[in-house]
XYZ file of C-alpha atoms in Angstrom:
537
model
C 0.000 0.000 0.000
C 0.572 3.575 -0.030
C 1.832 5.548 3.100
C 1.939 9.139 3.833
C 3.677 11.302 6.073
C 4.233 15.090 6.740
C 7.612 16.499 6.902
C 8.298 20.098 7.111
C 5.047 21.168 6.376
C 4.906 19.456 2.939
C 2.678 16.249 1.416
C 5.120 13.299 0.150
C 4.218 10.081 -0.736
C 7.092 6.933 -0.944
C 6.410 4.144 -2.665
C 6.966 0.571 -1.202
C 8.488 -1.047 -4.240
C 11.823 1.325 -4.827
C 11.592 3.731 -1.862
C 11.891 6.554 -4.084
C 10.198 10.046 -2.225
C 8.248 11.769 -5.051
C 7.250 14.832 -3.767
C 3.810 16.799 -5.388
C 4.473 20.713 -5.529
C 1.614 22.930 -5.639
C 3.170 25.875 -8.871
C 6.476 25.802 -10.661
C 7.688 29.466 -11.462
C 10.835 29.604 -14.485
C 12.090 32.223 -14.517
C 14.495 33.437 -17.461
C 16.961 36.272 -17.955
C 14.582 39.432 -18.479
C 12.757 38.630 -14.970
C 9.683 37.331 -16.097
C 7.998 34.399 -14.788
C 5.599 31.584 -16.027
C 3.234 29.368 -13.912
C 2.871 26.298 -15.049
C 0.016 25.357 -12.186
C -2.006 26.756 -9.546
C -2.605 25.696 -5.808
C -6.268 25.375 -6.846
C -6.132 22.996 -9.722
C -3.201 20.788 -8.120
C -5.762 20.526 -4.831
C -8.833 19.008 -7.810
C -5.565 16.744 -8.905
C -5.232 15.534 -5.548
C -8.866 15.065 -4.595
C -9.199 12.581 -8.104
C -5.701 10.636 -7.325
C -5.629 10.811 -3.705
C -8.731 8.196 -3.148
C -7.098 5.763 -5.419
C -4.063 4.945 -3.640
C -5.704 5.182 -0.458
C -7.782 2.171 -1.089
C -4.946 -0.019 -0.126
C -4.277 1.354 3.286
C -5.545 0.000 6.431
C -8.681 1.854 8.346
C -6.448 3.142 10.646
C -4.389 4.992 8.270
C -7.686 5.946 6.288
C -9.244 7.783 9.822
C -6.036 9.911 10.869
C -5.242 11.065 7.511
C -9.324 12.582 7.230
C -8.828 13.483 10.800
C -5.301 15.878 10.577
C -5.831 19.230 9.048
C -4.226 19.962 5.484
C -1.368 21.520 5.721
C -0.373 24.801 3.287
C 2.103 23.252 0.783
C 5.231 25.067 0.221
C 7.263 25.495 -2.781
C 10.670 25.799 -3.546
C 11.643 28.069 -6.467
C 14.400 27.159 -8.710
C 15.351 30.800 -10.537
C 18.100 30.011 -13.609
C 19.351 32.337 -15.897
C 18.528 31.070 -19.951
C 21.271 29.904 -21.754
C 22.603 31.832 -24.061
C 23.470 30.392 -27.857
C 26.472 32.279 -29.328
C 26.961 30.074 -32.400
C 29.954 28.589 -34.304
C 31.657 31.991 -34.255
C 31.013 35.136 -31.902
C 33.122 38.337 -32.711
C 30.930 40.825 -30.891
C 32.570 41.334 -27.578
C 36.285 40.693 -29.344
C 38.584 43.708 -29.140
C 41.116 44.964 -31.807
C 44.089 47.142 -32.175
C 44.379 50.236 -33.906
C 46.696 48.898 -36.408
C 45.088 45.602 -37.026
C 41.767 47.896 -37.355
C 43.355 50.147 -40.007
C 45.032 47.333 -42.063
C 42.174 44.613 -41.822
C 39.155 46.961 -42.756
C 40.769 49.866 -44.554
C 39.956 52.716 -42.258
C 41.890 55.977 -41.243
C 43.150 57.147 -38.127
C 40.802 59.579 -37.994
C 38.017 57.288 -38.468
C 38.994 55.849 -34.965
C 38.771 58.768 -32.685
C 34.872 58.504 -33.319
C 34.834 54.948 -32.020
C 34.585 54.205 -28.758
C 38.283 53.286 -26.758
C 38.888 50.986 -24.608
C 42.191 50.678 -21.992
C 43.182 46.911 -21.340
C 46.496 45.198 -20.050
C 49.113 45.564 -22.703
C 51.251 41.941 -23.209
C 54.236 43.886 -24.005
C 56.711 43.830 -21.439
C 57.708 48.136 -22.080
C 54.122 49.227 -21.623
C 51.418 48.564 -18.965
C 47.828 49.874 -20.389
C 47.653 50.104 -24.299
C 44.334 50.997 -26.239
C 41.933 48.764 -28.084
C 38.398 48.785 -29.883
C 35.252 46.580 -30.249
C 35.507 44.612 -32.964
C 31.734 44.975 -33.826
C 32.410 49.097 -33.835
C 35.621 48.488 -36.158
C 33.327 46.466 -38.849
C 30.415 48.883 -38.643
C 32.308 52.097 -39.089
C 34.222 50.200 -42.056
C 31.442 49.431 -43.498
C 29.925 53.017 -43.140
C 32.891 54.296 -44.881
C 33.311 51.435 -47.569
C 29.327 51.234 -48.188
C 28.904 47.596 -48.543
C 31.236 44.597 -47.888
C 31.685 43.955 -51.701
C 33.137 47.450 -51.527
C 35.516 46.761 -48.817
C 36.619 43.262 -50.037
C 37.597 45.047 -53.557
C 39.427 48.037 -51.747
C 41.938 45.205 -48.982
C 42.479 43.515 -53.149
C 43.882 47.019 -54.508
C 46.264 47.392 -51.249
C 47.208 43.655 -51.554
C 48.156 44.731 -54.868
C 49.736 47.146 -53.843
C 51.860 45.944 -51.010
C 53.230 43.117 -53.390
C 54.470 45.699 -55.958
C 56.263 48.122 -53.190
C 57.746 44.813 -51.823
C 59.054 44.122 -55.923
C 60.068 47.741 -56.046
C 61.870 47.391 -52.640
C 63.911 44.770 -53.301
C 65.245 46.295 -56.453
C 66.398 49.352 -54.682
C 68.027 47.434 -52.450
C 69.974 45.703 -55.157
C 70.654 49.171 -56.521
C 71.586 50.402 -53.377
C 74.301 47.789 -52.381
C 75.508 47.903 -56.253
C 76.380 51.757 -55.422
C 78.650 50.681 -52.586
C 80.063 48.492 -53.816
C 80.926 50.880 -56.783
C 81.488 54.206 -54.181
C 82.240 52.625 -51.413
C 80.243 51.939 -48.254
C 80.270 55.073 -45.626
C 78.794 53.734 -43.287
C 79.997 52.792 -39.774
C 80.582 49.150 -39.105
C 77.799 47.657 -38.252
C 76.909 45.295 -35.241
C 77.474 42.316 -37.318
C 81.213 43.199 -38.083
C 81.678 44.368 -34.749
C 80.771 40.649 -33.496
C 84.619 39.538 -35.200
C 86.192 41.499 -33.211
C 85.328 39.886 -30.098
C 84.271 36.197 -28.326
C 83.281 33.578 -30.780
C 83.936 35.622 -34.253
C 87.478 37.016 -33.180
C 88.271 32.936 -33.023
C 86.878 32.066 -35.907
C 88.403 34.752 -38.166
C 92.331 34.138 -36.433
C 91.603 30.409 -37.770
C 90.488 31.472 -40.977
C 93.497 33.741 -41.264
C 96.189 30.939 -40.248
C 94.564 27.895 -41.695
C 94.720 29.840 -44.811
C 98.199 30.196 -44.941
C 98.714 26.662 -43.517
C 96.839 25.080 -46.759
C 98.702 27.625 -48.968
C 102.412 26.430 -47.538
C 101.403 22.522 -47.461
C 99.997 22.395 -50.571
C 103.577 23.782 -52.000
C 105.225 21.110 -49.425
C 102.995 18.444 -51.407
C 104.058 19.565 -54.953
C 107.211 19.214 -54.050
C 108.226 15.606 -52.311
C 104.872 14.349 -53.644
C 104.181 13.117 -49.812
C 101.047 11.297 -49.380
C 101.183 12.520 -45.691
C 101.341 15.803 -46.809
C 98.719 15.749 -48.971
C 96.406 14.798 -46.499
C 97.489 17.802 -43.955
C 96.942 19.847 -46.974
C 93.396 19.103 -47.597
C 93.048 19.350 -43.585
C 94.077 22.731 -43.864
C 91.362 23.844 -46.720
C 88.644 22.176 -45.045
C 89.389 23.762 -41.847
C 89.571 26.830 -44.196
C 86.293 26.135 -45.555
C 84.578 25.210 -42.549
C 85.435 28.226 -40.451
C 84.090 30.133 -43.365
C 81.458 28.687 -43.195
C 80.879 29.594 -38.934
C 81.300 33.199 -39.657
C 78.333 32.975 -41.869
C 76.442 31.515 -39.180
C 77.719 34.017 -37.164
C 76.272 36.560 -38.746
C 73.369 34.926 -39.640
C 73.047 34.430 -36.276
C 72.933 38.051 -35.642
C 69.815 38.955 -37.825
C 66.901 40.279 -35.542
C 63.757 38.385 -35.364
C 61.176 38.525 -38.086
C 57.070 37.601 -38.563
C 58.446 34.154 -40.445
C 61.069 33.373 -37.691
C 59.525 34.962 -34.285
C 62.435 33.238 -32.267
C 65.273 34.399 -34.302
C 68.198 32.978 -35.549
C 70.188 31.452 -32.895
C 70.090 28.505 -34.484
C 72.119 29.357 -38.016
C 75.029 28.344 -35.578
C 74.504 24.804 -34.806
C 73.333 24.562 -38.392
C 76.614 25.943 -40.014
C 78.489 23.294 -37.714
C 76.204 20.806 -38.302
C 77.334 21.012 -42.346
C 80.977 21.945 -40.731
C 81.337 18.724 -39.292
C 79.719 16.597 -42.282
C 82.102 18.990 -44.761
C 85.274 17.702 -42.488
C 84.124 14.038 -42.785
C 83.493 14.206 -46.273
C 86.521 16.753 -47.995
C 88.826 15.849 -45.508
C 88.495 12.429 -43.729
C 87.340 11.188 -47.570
C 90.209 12.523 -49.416
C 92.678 11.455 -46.782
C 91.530 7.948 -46.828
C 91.269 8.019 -50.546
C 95.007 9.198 -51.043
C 96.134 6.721 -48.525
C 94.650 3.727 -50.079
C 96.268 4.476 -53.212
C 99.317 5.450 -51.393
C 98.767 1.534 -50.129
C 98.178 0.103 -53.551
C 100.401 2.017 -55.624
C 103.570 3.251 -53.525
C 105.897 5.486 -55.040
C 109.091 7.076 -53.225
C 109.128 9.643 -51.150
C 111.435 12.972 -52.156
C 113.361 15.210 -50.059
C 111.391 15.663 -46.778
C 113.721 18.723 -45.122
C 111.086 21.218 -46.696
C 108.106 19.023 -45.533
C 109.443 19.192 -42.061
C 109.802 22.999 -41.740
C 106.217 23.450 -42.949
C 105.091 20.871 -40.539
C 106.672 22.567 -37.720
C 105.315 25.662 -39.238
C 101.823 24.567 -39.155
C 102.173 22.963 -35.366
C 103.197 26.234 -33.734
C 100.243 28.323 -35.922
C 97.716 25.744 -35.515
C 98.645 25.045 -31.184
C 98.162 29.301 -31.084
C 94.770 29.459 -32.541
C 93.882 26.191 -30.170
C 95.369 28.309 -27.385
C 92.964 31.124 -28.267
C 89.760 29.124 -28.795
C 90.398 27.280 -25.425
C 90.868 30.178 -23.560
C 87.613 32.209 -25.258
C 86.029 28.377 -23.724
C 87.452 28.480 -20.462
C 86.061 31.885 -19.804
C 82.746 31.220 -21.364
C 82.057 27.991 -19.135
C 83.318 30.226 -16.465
C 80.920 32.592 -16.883
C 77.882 29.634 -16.976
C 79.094 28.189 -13.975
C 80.239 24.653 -16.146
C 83.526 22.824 -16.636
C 85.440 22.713 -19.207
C 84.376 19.236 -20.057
C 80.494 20.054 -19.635
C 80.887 23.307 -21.580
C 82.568 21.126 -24.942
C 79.730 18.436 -24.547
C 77.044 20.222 -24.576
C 78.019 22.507 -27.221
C 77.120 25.784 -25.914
C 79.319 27.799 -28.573
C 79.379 25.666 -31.238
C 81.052 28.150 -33.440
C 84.103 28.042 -31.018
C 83.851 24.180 -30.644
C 84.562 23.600 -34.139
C 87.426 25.313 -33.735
C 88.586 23.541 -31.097
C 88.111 20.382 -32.016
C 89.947 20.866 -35.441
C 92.627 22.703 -34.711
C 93.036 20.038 -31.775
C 92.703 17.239 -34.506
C 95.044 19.683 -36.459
C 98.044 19.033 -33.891
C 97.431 15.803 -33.696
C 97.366 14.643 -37.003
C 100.298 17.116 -37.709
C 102.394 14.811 -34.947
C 101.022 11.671 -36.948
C 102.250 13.103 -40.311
C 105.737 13.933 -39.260
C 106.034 11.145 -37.143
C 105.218 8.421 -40.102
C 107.181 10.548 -42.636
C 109.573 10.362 -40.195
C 109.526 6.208 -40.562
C 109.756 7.044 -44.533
C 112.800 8.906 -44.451
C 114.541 6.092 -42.236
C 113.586 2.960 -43.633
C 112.825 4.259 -46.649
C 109.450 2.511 -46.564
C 106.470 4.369 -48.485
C 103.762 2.318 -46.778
C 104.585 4.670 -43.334
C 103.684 7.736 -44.907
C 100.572 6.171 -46.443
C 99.220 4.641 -42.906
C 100.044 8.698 -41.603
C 97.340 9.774 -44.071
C 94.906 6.953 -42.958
C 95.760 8.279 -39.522
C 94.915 11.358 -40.543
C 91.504 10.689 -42.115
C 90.601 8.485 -38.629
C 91.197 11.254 -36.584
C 89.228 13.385 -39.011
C 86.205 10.953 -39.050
C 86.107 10.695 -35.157
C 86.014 15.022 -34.860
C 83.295 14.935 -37.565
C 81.469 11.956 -36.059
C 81.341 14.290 -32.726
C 80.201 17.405 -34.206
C 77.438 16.145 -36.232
C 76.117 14.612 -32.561
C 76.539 17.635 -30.390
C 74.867 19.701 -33.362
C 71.899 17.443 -34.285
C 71.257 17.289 -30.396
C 71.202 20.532 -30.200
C 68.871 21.785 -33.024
C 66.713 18.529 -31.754
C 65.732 20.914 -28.530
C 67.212 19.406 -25.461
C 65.983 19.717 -22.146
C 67.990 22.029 -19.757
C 70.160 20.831 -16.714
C 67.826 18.814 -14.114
C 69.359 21.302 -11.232
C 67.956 24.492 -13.160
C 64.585 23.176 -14.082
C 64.243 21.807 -10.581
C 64.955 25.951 -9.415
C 62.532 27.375 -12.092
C 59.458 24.823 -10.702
C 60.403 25.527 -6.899
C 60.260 29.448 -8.047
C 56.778 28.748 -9.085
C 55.257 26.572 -6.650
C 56.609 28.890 -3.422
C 53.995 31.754 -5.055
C 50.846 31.406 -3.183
C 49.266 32.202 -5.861
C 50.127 28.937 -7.058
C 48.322 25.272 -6.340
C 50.511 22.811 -8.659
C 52.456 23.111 -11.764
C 51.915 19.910 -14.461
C 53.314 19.184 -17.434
C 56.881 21.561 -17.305
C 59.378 21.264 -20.628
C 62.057 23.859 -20.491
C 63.934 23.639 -23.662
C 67.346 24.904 -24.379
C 66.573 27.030 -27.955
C 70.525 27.775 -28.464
C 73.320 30.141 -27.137
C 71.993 29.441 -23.670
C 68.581 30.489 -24.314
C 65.774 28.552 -23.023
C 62.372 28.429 -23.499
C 59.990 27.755 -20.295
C 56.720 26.085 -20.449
C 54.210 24.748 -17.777
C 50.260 24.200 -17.146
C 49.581 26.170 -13.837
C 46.455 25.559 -11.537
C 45.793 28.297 -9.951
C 44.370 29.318 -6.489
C 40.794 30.904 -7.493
C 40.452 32.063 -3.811
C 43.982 33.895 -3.688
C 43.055 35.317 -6.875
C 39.168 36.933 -5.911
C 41.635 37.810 -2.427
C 43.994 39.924 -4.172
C 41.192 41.779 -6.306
C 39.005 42.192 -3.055
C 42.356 43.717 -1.619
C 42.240 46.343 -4.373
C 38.620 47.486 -3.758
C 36.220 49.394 -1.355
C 34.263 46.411 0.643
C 32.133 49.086 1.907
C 31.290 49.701 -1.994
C 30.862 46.245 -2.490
C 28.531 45.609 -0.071
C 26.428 48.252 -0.930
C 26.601 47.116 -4.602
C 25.625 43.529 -3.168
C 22.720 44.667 -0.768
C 21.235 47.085 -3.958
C 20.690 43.541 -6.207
C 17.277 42.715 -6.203
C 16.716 41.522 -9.590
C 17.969 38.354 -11.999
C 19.390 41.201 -14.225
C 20.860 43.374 -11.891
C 22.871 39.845 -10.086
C 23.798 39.299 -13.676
C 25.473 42.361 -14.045
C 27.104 42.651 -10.840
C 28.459 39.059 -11.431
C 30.021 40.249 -15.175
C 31.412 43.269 -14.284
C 33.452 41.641 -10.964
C 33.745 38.499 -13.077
C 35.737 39.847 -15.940
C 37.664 42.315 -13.294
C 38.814 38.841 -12.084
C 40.021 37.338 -14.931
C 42.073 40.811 -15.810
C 43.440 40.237 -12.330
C 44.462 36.298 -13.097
C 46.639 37.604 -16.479
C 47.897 40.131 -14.391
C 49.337 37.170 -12.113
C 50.903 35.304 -14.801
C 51.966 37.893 -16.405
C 54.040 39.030 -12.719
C 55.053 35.065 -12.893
C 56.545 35.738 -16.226
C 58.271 38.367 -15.134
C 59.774 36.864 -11.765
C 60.831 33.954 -14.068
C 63.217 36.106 -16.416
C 64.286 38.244 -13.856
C 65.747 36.114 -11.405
C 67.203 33.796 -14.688
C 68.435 35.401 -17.226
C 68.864 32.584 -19.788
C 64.981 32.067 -19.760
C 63.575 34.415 -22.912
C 60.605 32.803 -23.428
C 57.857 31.529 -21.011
C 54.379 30.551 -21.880
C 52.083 29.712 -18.805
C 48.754 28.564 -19.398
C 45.870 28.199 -17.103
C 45.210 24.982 -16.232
C-alpha cells in the first residue's frame, strides 16, 4: 500500500516497491533572464488533482491509516523556487565582444586614423613587457564604421584587393632598390659605420673564428707547396686538412652573422640557431673533404707506392703549421674556459654540450690539427729512415681516422642541439620551486624547459591556480564598503547578472595580471629564460 507522512510542512508520498520520495508541488515558477515568470500550475487545480488521485491509492491502506489522515488538518504546501538564468546560444563563431588594435583595425578593414577617434576606446592590459595599459576597440564598432565608410562589404573586399596589390608591388620595387643600393657601394664605397654584425669579429666567438680562418689559410697555402714538391702522401692529407678547416670556419662566420639577424614575422624566435646549423654542415664537410680525401690518397698510397722525395722542406712546414695551428687552439680554449666560467660549467660540460658551437669547431679541429700534424711527421719520419712508403701512407689513414672521429662528434653535439634538449635537471628543478613557493600557485603539471641555443631557453608549464587567492587579491584592491552596498542594492535576476560580469571579468584581468608578474619573476631572477608561456590549467 501507499503511506503518507508530513515532513516540514509538505505532502510526500514513498512508494513501497523502490523507496523513491516523489514529492507533489503545488506551482512551478521559471524564470528566465529578463525577470519574467511563467506558472505552469495553480494551488487550486493541483488541490482538484489531488482530490481525483488521492482516493485511489488510499484504497490499499488500512482503516487506521484511512481515519487519521481525514482526521489531521491539510497543511499549506510550500514550494521551492528554482530561478536560472537562460542559456545563451552564441553560435559557431562570436566576434561581438572581441577587441582589436588600432593597427590591425586600419590594415584589416581599410579605415583611417581619424576614423577611430569617433569609435569608442577601450584601456586593457598591454602583453608587451615596455608598456602597462595600451588601447583597443570593439571589434563589432571596427566592422560597422568600415562598413559606413566602404558602403557595402563587396566594396571593402575590392578596396583590402587594390592594397594587396599594392603591397606586393612596393615589396618588388623594394627589393630592387636594395639591389641598386648595395651595387652603389660596392661601386662608391660603403660610408657607413661598421655595423653590429662586423663588430661581433672582433670579439668572443667571431674574433676565433676569423684568427683560424686567417692561419689555416696560410697553412693550406704552404702545405699544398710542401705536397708539390716531395709528392708526400702525408702531406697531402694535412693539406686538404688545412682547406677544409679553411672552408669550414668560413662557413661559422656565416652563421655568425646569420646568427645576428633580428627576429622577423616568419622566424619569431630568431636565428640562434644558423650556428649549430653551419656546424652541423661543418662537421659533415670535415668528414666528407677531408676524412674522404685522406683515406682516398692513402689507399692508393697503399696500392700504388711510389718514393718519397726530399722531406727537409716538408718538415719545416710541418713545424710551421704545429706552432700556428697550437696558437689558434690556445685562443679558442681560452675564449672556452672563460665562457664555461661565466655559466658556472667545466670545461668538459661546456665542450659536450656545445654551448658555442662556433668556437667548438674550432677547437676540435685545430686540436685534430696538432694531432694529425704529430702523426704526419712522425710516419714521414719512418719514410725517411727505412725508406718505406707504406709509413707515410698509414700517416694519411691516420689522418683521415682522426678526421672521421672530430666529424662523427660534431654532427652529434649539433643534431642534439637543433633537436631541442631539455635544460640541466638542477635548473629546471629551481625554475618549478620558483613557481610553486607563489601562493598564488596550487601545482604546476606538465613543465618542458627547452634549451633554444646560445643558452637560451624556453619555459613552459600548465599552472592551476588558487581561485580564492586570486578573488583575495582583487578584493584587496577594492572598497568592501562599496561592495557591499553594490551587493545589498541587487534585487533583480538582471541586476545579479550584471554585478556578477562586471566583478567576473575584473577577475580574470586580475588572473593575467598574475601570470603575467610570474613571467616576469621567471626572467628576472634567470636570465637565460627568454621565453615563457604559462597557461591556465
Amino acid at each position: 500500500g501507499w503511506q503518507a507522512s508530513m515532513k516540514s510542512g509538505s505532502l510526500s508520498y514513498i512508494l513501497p516497491c523502490n523507496r523513491l520520495p516523489v514529492q507533489l508541488m503545488s506551482q512551478v515558477r521559471v524564470y528566465t533572464s529578463n525577470g519574467q515568470k511563467k506558472d505552469l500550475g495553480s494551488e487550486g487545480t493541483n488541490g482538484s488533482a489531488r482530490g481525483e488521485t488521492l482516493p485511489k491509492a488510499e484504497t490499499g491502506q488500512d482503516t487506521a491509516n484511512a481515519g487519521q489522515k481525514q482526521s489531521s488538518p491539510k497543511q499549506p504546501i510550500q514550494v521551492k523556487v528554482k530561478a536560472v538564468l537562460k542559456k545563451r546560444e552564441y553560435g559557431p563563431k562570436y566576434t561581438q565582444n572581441n577587441f582589436i588594435t588600432g593597427v590591425r583595425a586600419i590594415n584589416e578593414f581599410c579605415l583611417k586614423s581619424s576614423d577611430l577617434d569617433q569609435l569608442r576606446k577601450i584601456k586593457r592590459r598591454s602583453p608587451h613587457d615596455d608598456t602597462e595599459t595600451f588601447t583597443v576597440y570593439l571589434r563589432s564598432d571596427v566592422e560597422a564604421k568600415s562598413l559606413e565608410v566602404w558602403g557595402s562589404p563587396e566594396a571593402l573586399a575590392r578596396e583590402r584587393k587594390r592594397r594587396k596589390e599594392a603591397e606586393i608591388k612596393y615589396r618588388e620595387n623594394l627589393f630592387r632598390n636594395q639591389r641598386l643600393l648595395w651595387e652603389y657601394k660596392e661601386f662608391f664605397g660603403n660610408t657607413k659605420p661598421r655595423s653590429s654584425t662586423a663588430a661581433m669579429f672582433f670579439k668572443g666567438p667571431g674574433k676565433v673564428v676569423m684568427v683560424a680562418i686567417c692561419i689555416n689559410g696560410l697553412n693550406f697555402f704552404f702545405k699544398l707547396l710542401a705536397w708539390v714538391y716531395t709528392g708526400s702522401a702525408s702531406m697531402f692529407s694535412e693539406a686538404i686538412h688545412s682547406l677544409a678547416d679553411t672552408c669550414n670556419q668560413a662557413l661559422l662566420a656565416l652563421g655568425i652573422s646569420q646568427s645576428a639577424r633580428t627576429p622577423d614575422p616568419s622566424h619569431p624566435y630568431g636565428f640562434t640557431n644558423m650556428r649549430y646549423i653551419a656546424s652541423l654542415i661543418s662537421g659533415v664537410g670535415i668528414f666528407m673533404m677531408g676524412a674522404g680525401l685522406s683515406w682516398y690518397h692513402g689507399i692508393m698510397g697503399l696500392i700504388h707506392p711510389h718514393p718519397v722525395e726530399s722531406l727537409l722542406w716538408a718538415y719545416c712546414i710541418l713545424a710551421g703549421s704545429l706552432v700556428s695551428e697550437g696558437a689558434t687552439l690556445l685562443v679558442a680554449i681560452n675564449e672556452i674556459r672563460r665562457s664555461a666560467r661565466a655559466k658556472g660549467l667545466s670545461f668538459y660540460q661546456y665542450v659536450v654540450q656545445s654551448r658555442d658551437p662556433s668556437t667548438n669547431v674550432v677547437l676540435l679541429e685545430d686540436a685534430a690539427a696538432v694531432l694529425s700534424v704529430a702523426v704526419a711527421a712522425t710516419c714521414m719520419g719512418l719514410t725517411s729512415l727505412t725508406g718505406n712508403p707504406y709509413y707515410d701512407s698509414v700517416g694519411s689513414l691516420g689522418v683521415g681516422t682522426l678526421l672521421g672521429t672530430v666529424s662523427a662528434f660534431l654532427i652529434y653535439t649539433n643534431t642534439e642541439a637543433l633537436l631541442g634538449r631539455s635544460i640541466e635537471p638542477e635548473q629546471l628543478q629551481r625554475l618549478t620551486e620558483l613557481l610553486e613557493s607563489d601562493p598564488v600557485v596550487r601545482a604546476i603539471h606538465d613543465v618542458k624547459a627547452t634549451d633554444m641555443g646560445m643558452s637560451k631557453v624556453r619555459f613552459k608549464a600548465e599552472v592551476d591556480f588558487d581561485g580564492r587567492v586570486v578573488t583575495r587579491s582583487y578584493l584587496e584592491k577594492q572598497d568592501i564598503e562599496q561592495l557591499l552596498q553594490e551587493i545589498q542594492q541587487v534585487k533583480t535576476l538582471e541586476e545579479l547578472e550584471a554585478f556578477m560580469l562586471k566583478h567576473g571579468e575584473n577577475i580574470i584581468d586580475i588572473l593575467g595580471a598574475e601570470v603575467d608578474r610570474l613571467e616576469k619573476d621567471l626572467k628576472q631572477r634567470n636570465p637565460d629564460v627568454r621565453h615563457v608561456d604559462l597557461e591556465i590549467l
